[in-house]
Structure formats: structure tokens, C-alpha cells
PDB file of C-alpha atoms and ligand atoms in Angstrom:
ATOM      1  CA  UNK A 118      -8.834 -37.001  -2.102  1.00  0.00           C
ATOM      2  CA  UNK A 119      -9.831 -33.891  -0.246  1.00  0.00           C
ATOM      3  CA  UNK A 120      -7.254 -30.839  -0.202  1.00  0.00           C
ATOM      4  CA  UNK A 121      -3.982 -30.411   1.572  1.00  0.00           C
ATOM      5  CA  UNK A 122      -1.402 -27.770   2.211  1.00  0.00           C
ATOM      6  CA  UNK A 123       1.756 -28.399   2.580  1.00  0.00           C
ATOM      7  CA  UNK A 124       4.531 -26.326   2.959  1.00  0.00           C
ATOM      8  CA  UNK A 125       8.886 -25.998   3.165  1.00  0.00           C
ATOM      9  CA  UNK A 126      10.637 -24.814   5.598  1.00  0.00           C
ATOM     10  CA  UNK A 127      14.529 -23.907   5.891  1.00  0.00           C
ATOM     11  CA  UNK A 128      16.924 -21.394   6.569  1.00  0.00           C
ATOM     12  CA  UNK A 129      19.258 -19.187   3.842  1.00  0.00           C
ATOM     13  CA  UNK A 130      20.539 -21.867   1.210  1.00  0.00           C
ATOM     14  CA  UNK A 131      18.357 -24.928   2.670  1.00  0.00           C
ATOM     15  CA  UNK A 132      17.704 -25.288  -1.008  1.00  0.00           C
ATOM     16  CA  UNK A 133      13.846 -25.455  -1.125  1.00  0.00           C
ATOM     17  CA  UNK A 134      13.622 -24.546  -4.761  1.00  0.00           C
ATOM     18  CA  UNK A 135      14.373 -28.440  -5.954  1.00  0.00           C
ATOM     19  CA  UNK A 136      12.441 -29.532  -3.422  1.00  0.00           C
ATOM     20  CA  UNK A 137       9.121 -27.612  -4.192  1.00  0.00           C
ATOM     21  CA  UNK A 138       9.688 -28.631  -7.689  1.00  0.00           C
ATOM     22  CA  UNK A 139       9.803 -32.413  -6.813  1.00  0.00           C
ATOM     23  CA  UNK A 140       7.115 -32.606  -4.649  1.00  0.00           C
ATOM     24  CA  UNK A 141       5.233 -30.913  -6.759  1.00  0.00           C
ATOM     25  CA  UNK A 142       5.893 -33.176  -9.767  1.00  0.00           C
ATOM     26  CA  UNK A 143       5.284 -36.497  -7.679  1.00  0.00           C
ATOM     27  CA  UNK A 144       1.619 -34.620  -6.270  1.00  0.00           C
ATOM     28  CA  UNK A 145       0.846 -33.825 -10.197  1.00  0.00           C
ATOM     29  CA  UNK A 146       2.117 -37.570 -11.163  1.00  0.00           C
ATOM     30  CA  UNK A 147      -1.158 -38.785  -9.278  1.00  0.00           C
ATOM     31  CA  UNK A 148      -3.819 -36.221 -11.367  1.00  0.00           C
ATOM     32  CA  UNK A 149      -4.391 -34.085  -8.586  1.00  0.00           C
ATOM     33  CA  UNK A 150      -4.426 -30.250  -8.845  1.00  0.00           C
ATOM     34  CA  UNK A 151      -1.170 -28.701  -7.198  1.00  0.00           C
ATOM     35  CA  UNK A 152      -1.666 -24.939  -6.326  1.00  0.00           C
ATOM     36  CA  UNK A 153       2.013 -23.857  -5.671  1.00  0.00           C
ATOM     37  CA  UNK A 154       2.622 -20.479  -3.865  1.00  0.00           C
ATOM     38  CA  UNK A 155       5.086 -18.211  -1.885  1.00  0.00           C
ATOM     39  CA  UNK A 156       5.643 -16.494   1.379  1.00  0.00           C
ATOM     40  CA  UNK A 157       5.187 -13.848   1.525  1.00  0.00           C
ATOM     41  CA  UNK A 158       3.766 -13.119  -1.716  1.00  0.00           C
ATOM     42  CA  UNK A 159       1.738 -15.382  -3.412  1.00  0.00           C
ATOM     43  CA  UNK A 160      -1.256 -12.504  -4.490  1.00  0.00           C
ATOM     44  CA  UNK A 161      -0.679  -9.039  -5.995  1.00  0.00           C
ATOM     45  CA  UNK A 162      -1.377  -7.512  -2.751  1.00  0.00           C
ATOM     46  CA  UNK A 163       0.928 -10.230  -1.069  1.00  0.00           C
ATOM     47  CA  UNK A 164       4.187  -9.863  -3.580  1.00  0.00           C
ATOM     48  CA  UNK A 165       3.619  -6.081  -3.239  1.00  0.00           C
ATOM     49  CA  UNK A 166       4.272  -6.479   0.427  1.00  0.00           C
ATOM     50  CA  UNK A 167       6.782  -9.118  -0.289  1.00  0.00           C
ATOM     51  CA  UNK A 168       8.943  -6.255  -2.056  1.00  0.00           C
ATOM     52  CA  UNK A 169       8.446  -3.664   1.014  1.00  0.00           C
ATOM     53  CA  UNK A 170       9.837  -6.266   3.408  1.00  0.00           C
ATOM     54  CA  UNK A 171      12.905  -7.585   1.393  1.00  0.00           C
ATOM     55  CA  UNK A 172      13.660  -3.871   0.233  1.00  0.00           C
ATOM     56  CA  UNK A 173      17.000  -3.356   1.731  1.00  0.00           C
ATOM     57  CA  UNK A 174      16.783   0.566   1.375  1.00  0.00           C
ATOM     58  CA  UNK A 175      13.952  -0.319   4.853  1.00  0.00           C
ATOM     59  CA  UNK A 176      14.512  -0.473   8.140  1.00  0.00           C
ATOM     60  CA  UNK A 177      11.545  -2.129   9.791  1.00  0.00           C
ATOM     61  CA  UNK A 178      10.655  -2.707  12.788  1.00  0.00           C
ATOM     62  CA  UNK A 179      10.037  -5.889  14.093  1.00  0.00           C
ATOM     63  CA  UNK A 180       6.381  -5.588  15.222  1.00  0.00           C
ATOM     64  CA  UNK A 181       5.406  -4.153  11.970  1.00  0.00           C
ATOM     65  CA  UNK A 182       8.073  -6.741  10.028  1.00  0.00           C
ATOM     66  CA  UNK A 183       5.405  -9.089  11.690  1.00  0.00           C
ATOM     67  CA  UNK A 184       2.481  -7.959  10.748  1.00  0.00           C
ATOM     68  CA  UNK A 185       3.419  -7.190   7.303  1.00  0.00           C
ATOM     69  CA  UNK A 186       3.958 -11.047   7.053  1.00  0.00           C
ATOM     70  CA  UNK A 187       0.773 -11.718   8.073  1.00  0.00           C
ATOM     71  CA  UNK A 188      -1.137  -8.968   6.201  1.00  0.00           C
ATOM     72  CA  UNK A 189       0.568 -10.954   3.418  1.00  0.00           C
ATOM     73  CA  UNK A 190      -0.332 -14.220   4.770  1.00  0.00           C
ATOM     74  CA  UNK A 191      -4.027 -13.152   5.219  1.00  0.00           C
ATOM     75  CA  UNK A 192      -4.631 -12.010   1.751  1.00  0.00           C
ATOM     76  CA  UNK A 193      -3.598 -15.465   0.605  1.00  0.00           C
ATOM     77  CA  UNK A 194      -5.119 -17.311   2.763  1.00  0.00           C
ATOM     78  CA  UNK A 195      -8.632 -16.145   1.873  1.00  0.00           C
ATOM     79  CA  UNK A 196      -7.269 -14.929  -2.112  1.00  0.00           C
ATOM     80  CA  UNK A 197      -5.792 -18.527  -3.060  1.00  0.00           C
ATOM     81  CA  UNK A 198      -5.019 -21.072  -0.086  1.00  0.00           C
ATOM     82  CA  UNK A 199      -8.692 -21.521   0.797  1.00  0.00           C
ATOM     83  CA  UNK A 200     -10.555 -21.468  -2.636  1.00  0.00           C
ATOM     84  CA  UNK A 201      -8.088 -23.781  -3.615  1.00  0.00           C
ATOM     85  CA  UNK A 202      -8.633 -26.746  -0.385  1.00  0.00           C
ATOM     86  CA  UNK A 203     -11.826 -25.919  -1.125  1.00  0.00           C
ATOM     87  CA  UNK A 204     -12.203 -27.528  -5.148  1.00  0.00           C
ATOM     88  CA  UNK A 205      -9.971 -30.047  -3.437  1.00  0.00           C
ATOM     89  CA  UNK A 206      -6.387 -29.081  -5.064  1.00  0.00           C
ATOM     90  CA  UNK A 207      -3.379 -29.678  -3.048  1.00  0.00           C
ATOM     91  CA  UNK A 208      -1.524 -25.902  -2.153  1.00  0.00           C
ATOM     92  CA  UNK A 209       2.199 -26.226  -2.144  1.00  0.00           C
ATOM     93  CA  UNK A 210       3.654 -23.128  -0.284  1.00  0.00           C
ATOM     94  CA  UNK A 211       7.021 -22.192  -0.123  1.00  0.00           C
ATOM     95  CA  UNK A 212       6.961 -21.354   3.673  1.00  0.00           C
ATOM     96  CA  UNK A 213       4.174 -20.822   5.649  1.00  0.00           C
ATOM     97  CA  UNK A 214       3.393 -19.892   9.547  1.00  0.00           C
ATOM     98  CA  UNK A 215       5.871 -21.807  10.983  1.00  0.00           C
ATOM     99  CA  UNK A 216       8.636 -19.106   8.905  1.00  0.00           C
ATOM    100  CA  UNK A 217       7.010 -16.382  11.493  1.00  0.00           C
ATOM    101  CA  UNK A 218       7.653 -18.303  14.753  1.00  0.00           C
ATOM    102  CA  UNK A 219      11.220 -18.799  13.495  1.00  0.00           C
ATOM    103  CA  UNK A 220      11.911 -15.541  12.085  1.00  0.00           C
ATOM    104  CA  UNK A 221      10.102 -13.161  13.900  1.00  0.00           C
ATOM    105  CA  UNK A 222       9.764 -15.151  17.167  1.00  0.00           C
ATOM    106  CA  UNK A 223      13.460 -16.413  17.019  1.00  0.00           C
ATOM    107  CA  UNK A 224      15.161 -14.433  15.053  1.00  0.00           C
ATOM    108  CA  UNK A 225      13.932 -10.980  16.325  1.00  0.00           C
ATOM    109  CA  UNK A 226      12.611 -11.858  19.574  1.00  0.00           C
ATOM    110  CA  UNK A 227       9.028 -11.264  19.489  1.00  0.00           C
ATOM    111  CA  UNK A 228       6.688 -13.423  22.065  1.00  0.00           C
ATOM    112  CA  UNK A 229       5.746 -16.530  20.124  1.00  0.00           C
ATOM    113  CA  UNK A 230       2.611 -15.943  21.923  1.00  0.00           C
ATOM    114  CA  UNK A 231       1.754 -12.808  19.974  1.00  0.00           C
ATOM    115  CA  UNK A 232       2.699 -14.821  16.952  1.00  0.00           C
ATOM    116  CA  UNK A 233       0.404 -17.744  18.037  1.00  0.00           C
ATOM    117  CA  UNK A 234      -2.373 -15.019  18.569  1.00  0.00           C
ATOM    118  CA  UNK A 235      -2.173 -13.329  14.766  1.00  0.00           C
ATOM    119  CA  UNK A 236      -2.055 -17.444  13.328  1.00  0.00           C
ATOM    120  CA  UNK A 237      -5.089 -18.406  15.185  1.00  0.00           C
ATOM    121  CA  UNK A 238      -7.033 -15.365  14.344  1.00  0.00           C
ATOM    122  CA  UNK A 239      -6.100 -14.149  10.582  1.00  0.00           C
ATOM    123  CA  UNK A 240      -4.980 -17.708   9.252  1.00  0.00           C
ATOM    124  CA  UNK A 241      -6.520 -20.621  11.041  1.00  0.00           C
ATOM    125  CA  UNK A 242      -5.273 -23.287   9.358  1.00  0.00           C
ATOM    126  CA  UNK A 243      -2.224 -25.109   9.548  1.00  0.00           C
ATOM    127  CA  UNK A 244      -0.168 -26.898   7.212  1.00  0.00           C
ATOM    128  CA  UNK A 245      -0.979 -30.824   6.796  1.00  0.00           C
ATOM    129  CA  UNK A 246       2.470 -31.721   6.093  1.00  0.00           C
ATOM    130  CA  UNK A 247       5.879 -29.739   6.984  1.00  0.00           C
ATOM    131  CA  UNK A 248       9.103 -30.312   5.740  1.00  0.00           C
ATOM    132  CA  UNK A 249      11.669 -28.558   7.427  1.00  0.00           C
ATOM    133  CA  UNK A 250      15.236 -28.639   4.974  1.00  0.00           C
ATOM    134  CA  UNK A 251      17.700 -28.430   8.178  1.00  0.00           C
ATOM    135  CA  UNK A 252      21.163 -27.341   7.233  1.00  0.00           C
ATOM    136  CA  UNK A 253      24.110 -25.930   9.039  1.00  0.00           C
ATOM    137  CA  UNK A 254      23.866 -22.075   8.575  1.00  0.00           C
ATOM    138  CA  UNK A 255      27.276 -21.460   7.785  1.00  0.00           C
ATOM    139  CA  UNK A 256      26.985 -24.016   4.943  1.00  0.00           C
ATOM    140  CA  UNK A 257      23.547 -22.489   3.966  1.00  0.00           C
ATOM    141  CA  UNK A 258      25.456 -18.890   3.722  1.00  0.00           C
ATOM    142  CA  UNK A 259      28.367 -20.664   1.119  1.00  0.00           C
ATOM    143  CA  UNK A 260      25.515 -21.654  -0.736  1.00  0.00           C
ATOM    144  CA  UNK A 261      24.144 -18.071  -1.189  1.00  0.00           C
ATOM    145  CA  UNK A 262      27.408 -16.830  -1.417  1.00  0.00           C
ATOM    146  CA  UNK A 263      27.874 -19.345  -4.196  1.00  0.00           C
ATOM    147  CA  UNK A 264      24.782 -18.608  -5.857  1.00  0.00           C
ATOM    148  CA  UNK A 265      25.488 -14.659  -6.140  1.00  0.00           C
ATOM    149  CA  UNK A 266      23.035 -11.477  -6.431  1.00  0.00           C
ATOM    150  CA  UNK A 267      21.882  -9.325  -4.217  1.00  0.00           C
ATOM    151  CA  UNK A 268      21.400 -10.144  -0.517  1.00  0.00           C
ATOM    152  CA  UNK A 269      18.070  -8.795   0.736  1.00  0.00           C
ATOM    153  CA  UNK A 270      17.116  -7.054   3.817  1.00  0.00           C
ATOM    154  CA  UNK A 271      16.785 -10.268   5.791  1.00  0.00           C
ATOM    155  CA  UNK A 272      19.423 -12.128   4.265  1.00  0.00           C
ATOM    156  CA  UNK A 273      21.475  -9.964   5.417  1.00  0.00           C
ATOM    157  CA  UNK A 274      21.122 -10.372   9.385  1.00  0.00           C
ATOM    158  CA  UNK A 275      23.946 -11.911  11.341  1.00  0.00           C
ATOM    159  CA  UNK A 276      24.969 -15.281  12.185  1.00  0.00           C
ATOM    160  CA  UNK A 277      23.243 -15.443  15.069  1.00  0.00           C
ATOM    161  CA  UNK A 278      20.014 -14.598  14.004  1.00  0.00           C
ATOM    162  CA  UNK A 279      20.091 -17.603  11.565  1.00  0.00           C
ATOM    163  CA  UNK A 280      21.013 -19.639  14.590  1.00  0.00           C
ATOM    164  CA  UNK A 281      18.335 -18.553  16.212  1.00  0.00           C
ATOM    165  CA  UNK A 282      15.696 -19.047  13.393  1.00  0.00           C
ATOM    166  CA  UNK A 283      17.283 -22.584  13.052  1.00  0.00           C
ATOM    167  CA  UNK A 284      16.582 -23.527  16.709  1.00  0.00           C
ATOM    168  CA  UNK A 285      12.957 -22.302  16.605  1.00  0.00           C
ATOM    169  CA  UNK A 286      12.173 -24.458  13.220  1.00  0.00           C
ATOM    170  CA  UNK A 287      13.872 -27.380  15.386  1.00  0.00           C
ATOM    171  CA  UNK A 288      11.729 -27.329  18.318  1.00  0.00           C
ATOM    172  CA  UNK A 289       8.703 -26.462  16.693  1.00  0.00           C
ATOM    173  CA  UNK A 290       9.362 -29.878  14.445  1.00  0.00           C
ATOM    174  CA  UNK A 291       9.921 -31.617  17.852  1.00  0.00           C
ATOM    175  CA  UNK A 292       6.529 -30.098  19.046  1.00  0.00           C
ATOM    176  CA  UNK A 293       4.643 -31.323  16.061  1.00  0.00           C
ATOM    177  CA  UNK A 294       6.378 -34.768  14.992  1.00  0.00           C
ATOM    178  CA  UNK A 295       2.898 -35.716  13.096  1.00  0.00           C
ATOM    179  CA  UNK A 296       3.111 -32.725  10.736  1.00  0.00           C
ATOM    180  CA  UNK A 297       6.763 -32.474  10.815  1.00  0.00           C
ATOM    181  CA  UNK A 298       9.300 -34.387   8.726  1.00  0.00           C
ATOM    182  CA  UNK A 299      12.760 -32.847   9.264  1.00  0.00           C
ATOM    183  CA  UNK A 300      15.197 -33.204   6.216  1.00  0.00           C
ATOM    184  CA  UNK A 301      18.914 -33.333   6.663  1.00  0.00           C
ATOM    185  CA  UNK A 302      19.695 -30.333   3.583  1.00  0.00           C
ATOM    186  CA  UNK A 303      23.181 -30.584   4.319  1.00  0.00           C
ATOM    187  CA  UNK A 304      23.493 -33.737   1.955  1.00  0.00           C
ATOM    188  CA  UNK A 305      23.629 -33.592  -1.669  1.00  0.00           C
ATOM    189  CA  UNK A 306      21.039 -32.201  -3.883  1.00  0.00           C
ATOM    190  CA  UNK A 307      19.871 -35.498  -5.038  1.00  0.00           C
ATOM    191  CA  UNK A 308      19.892 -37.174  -1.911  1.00  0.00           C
ATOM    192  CA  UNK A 309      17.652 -34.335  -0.139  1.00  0.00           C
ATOM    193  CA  UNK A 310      15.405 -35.053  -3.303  1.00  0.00           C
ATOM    194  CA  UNK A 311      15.134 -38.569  -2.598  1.00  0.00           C
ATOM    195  CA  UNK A 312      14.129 -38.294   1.390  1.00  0.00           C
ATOM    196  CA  UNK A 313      11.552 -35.832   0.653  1.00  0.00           C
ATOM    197  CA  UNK A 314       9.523 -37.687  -2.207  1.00  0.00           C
ATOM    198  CA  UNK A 315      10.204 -40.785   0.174  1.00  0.00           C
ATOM    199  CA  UNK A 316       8.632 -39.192   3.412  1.00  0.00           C
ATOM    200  CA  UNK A 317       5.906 -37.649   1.140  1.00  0.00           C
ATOM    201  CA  UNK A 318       4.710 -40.787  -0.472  1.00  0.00           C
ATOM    202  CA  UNK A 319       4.821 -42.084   3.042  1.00  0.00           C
ATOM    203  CA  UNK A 320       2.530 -39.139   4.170  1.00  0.00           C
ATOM    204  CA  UNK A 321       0.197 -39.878   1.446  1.00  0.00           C
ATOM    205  CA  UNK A 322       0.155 -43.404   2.200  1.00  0.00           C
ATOM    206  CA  UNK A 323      -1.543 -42.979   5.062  1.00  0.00           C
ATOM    207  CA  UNK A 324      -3.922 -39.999   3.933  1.00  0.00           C
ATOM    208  CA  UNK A 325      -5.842 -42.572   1.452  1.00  0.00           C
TER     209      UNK A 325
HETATM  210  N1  Z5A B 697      10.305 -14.672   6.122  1.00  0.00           N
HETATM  211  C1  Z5A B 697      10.089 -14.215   7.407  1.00  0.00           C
HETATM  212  O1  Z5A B 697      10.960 -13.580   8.005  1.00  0.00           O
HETATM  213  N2  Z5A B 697       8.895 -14.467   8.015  1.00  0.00           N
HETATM  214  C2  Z5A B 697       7.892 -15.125   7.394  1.00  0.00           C
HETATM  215  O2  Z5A B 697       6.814 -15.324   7.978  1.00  0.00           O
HETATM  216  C3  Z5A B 697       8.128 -15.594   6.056  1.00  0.00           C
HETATM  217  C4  Z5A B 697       9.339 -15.350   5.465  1.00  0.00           C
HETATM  218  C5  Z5A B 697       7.058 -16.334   5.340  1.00  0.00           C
HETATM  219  C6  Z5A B 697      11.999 -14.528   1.959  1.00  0.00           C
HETATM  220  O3  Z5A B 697      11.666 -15.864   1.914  1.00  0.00           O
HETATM  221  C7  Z5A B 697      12.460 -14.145   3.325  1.00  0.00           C
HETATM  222  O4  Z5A B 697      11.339 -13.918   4.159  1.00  0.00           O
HETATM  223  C8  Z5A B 697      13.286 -15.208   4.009  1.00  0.00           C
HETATM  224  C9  Z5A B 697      12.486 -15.579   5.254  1.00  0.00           C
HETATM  225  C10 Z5A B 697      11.593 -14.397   5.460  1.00  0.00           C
HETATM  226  N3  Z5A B 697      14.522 -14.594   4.407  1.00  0.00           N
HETATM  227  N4  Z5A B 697      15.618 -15.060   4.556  1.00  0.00           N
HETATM  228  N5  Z5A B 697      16.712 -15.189   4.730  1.00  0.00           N
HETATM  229  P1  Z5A B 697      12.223 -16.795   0.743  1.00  0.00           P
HETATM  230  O5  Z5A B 697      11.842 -18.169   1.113  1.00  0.00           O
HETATM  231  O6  Z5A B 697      11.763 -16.295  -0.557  1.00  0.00           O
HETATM  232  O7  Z5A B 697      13.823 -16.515   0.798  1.00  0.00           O
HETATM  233  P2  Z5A B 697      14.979 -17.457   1.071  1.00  0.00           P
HETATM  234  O8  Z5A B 697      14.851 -18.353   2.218  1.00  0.00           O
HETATM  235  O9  Z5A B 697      16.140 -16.522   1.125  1.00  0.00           O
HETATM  236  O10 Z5A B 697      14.904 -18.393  -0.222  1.00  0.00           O
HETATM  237  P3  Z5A B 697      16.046 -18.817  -1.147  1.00  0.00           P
HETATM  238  O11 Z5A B 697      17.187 -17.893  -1.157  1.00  0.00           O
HETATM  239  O12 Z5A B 697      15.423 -19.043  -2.446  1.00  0.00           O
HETATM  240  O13 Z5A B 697      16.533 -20.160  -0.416  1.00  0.00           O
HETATM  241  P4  Z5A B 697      16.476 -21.599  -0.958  1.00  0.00           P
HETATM  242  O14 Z5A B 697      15.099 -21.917  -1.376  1.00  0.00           O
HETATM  243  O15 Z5A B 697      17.075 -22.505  -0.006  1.00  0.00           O
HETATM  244  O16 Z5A B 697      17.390 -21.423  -2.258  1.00  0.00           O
HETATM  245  P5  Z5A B 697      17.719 -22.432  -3.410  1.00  0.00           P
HETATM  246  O17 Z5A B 697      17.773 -21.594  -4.662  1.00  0.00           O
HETATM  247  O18 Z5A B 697      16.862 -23.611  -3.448  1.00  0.00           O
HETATM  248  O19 Z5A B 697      19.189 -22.923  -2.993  1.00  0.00           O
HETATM  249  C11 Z5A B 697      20.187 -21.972  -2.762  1.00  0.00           C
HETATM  250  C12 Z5A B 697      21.482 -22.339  -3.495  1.00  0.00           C
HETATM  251  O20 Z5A B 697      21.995 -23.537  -2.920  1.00  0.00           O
HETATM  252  C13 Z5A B 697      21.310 -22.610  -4.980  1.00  0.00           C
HETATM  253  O21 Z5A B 697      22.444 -22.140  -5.663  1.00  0.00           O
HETATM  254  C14 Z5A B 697      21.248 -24.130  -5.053  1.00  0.00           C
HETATM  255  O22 Z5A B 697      21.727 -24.640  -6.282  1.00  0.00           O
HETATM  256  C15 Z5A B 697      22.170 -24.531  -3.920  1.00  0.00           C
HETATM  257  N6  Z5A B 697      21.793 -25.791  -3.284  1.00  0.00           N
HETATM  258  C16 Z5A B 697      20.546 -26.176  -2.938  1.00  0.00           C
HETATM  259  N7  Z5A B 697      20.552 -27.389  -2.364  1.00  0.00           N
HETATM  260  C17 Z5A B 697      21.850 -27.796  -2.352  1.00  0.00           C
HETATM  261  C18 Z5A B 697      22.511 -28.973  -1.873  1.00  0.00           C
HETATM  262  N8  Z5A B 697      21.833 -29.970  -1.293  1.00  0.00           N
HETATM  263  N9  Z5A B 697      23.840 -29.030  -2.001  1.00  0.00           N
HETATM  264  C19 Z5A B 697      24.539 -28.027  -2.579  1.00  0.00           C
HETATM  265  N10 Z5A B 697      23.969 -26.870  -3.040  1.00  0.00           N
HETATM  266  C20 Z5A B 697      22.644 -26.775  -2.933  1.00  0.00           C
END
């Protein structure tokens, strides 16, 4: 099989980390090669960056909040997400693009256009496969809340601003329904397990 990338979506407390870690035991369970990754981060120069922008001693603005995630998403790109297609492994990235239109675009307001523009000419590619964990932000917060540590700098915006980001990741899953598969993260743990491996084995299905 050639190589895919496929990322996870979700707003504060969508609870991606079990997720990543199933899909990426049911890609390994058929011998292929499963790069997984992080945005941002992902590459020295990409977790440096990572710390500038979650750093809540910053303020940032949110054209260069922007461009710091691409920098970040550039470097990988070219550092790790391409090599890797290219030997034919499977990249697994926790967020990808698609966290820019929401969070930058929605959540701070910033033309999706000029978001559009950086994605088509520092990244170029697009994810095969999207899963987008949609839960209610208030219950995503308890979650944090429940969780503990430190909030970072974007964790802590306001409520609306997670609305926001949530609407944007919803009608950009309408847009694309092919890449798309939208996840209701407000069930339990186990049961948001079980829909993703499901819709990925689907996915797969029809790759081969
Ligand atoms: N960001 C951006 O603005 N623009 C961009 O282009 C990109 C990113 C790429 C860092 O990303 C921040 O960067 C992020 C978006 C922004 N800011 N925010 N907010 P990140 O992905 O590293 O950060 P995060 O979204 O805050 O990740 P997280 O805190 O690790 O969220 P999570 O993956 O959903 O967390 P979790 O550990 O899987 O789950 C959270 C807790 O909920 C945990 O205690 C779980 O046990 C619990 N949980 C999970 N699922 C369930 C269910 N189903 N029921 C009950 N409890 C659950």
C-alpha cells in the first residue's frame, strides 16, 4: 500500500490521545510503518516553536500566532511527513491544517482565505483521512478541568472562542464528507474507540 496521512481533530478534552493510540495500533496490526507526529511540533525546530506558542508568559498576535503554526507545519512537512509517504509509511498526526482554519480562522478571526493561501503554498498536501472527535465544549473543559495542570496560552481563551473553533471543524467536515469522518467524543471512552477503528477499517477497505 502506498502512504497515507491521516490526522485528529477536536477541541479542548475531545480526547485524541486514546484515539491516536488505537488507530495507530490497528495501522501497525497490518505490518505497515506508522509515523506518528504532533502539531505543532513534531521536529526540533517544530516543538521549539510549539513551546513559544503555548508559553503563557506570550501574548501573540494572531497573524504571527498563524504563521508560527505554519513555520512549524512547514518544517515537518518537508523534515518527516514527506520522507515518510514517500518509503510508503502511514503518518499519524495529531492535528494537522484543518486545526488552523478552526483556530486561527474561527477562533481568532483571520480570513480563511489567507489560511487557504499559506496551506496551498508551504504544505500542499492534505490529509487522506480526518477524524474530527466532536464534543460539547463545556464538557471538553470538565474534562481538562478533571485532568489538572497547567492551562496553556490557548487553552486558556474563552468560551466562545471554543465555540467558534467547534463550528469551523463542523463545516469544514461538511465541506469534505470524503475525507471527513466526524466522531461523536461526547460518548464514553470506549465507545469513541470503537467508531473510530470501525470508520478506519472502513476507510481502508476501500483504499486496497
Ligand atoms: N493549535 C492551533 O491553534 N492551530 C494549529 O494549527 C494547531 C494547533 C496545529 C496544542 O494542540 C494547541 O495548539 C491546541 C490547538 C492549537 N490548543 N488548544 N486548546 P494540542 O493538540 O497539543 O492540545 P490540546 O488540544 O489541548 O490537546 P489535549 O489537551 O491533549 O486534548 P486531548 O487530546 O483531547 O486530551 P486527552 O488527554 O486525550 O483527553 C483529555 C482528558 O479527557 C483526559 O483526562 C482523558 O482521560 C479524558 N477523556 C478523554 N476522552 C474521554 C471520554 N470519552 N470520556 C471521558 N473522559 C475522556
Amino acid at each position: 500500500m502506498s502512504g497515507r496521512l491521516i490526522s485528529v481533530e477536536g477541541g479542548e478534552g475531545a480526547g485524541k490521545s486514546s484515539v491516536m493510540a488505537a488507530i495507530r495500533a490497528a495501522i501497525e496490526s497490518r505490518n505497515v510503518e506508522v509515523v506518528q507526529t504532533r502539531e505543532p511540533g513534531g521536529t526540533a525546530v517544530g516543538e521549539a516553536i510549539r513551546a513559544l506558542l503555548l508559553d503563557p508568559a506570550h501574548t501573540i498576535a494572531a497573524p504571527a500566532e498563524l504563521l508560527l503554526m505554519f513555520a512549524a507545519r512547514a518544517q515537518l512537512v518537508r523534515e518527516l511527513v514527506q520522507p515518510a509517504l514517500a518509503r510508503g509509511a502511514w503518518v499519524l498526526s495529531d492535528r494537522f491544517s484543518d486545526a488552523s482554519f478552526a483556530y486561527q480562522g474561527g477562533g481568532r478571526g483571520i480570513d480563511s482565505a489567507l489560511v487557504a493561501e499559506l496551506e496551498r503554498g508551504f504544505v500542499g498536501i492534505k490529509p487522506d483521512l480526518t477524524f474530527l472527535l466532536d464534543v460539547d465544549v463545556r464538557q471538553g473543559h470538565a474534562r481538562l478541568a478533571g485532568r489538572g495542570g497547567v492551562r496553556d496560552r490557548i487553552e486558556r481563551e474563552r468560551e466562545d472562542f471554543f465555540e467558534r473553533v467547534r463550528q469551523i471543524y463542523l463545516q469544514r467536515a461538511a465541506a469534505e464528507p470524503a475525507r471527513f469522518r466526524v466522531i461523536d467524543a461526547g460518548a464514553e471512552q470506549a465507545a469513541v474507540v470503537t467508531a473510530v477503528t470501525a470508520a478506519l477499517d472502513a476507510a481502508i477497505a476501500a483504499w486496497t
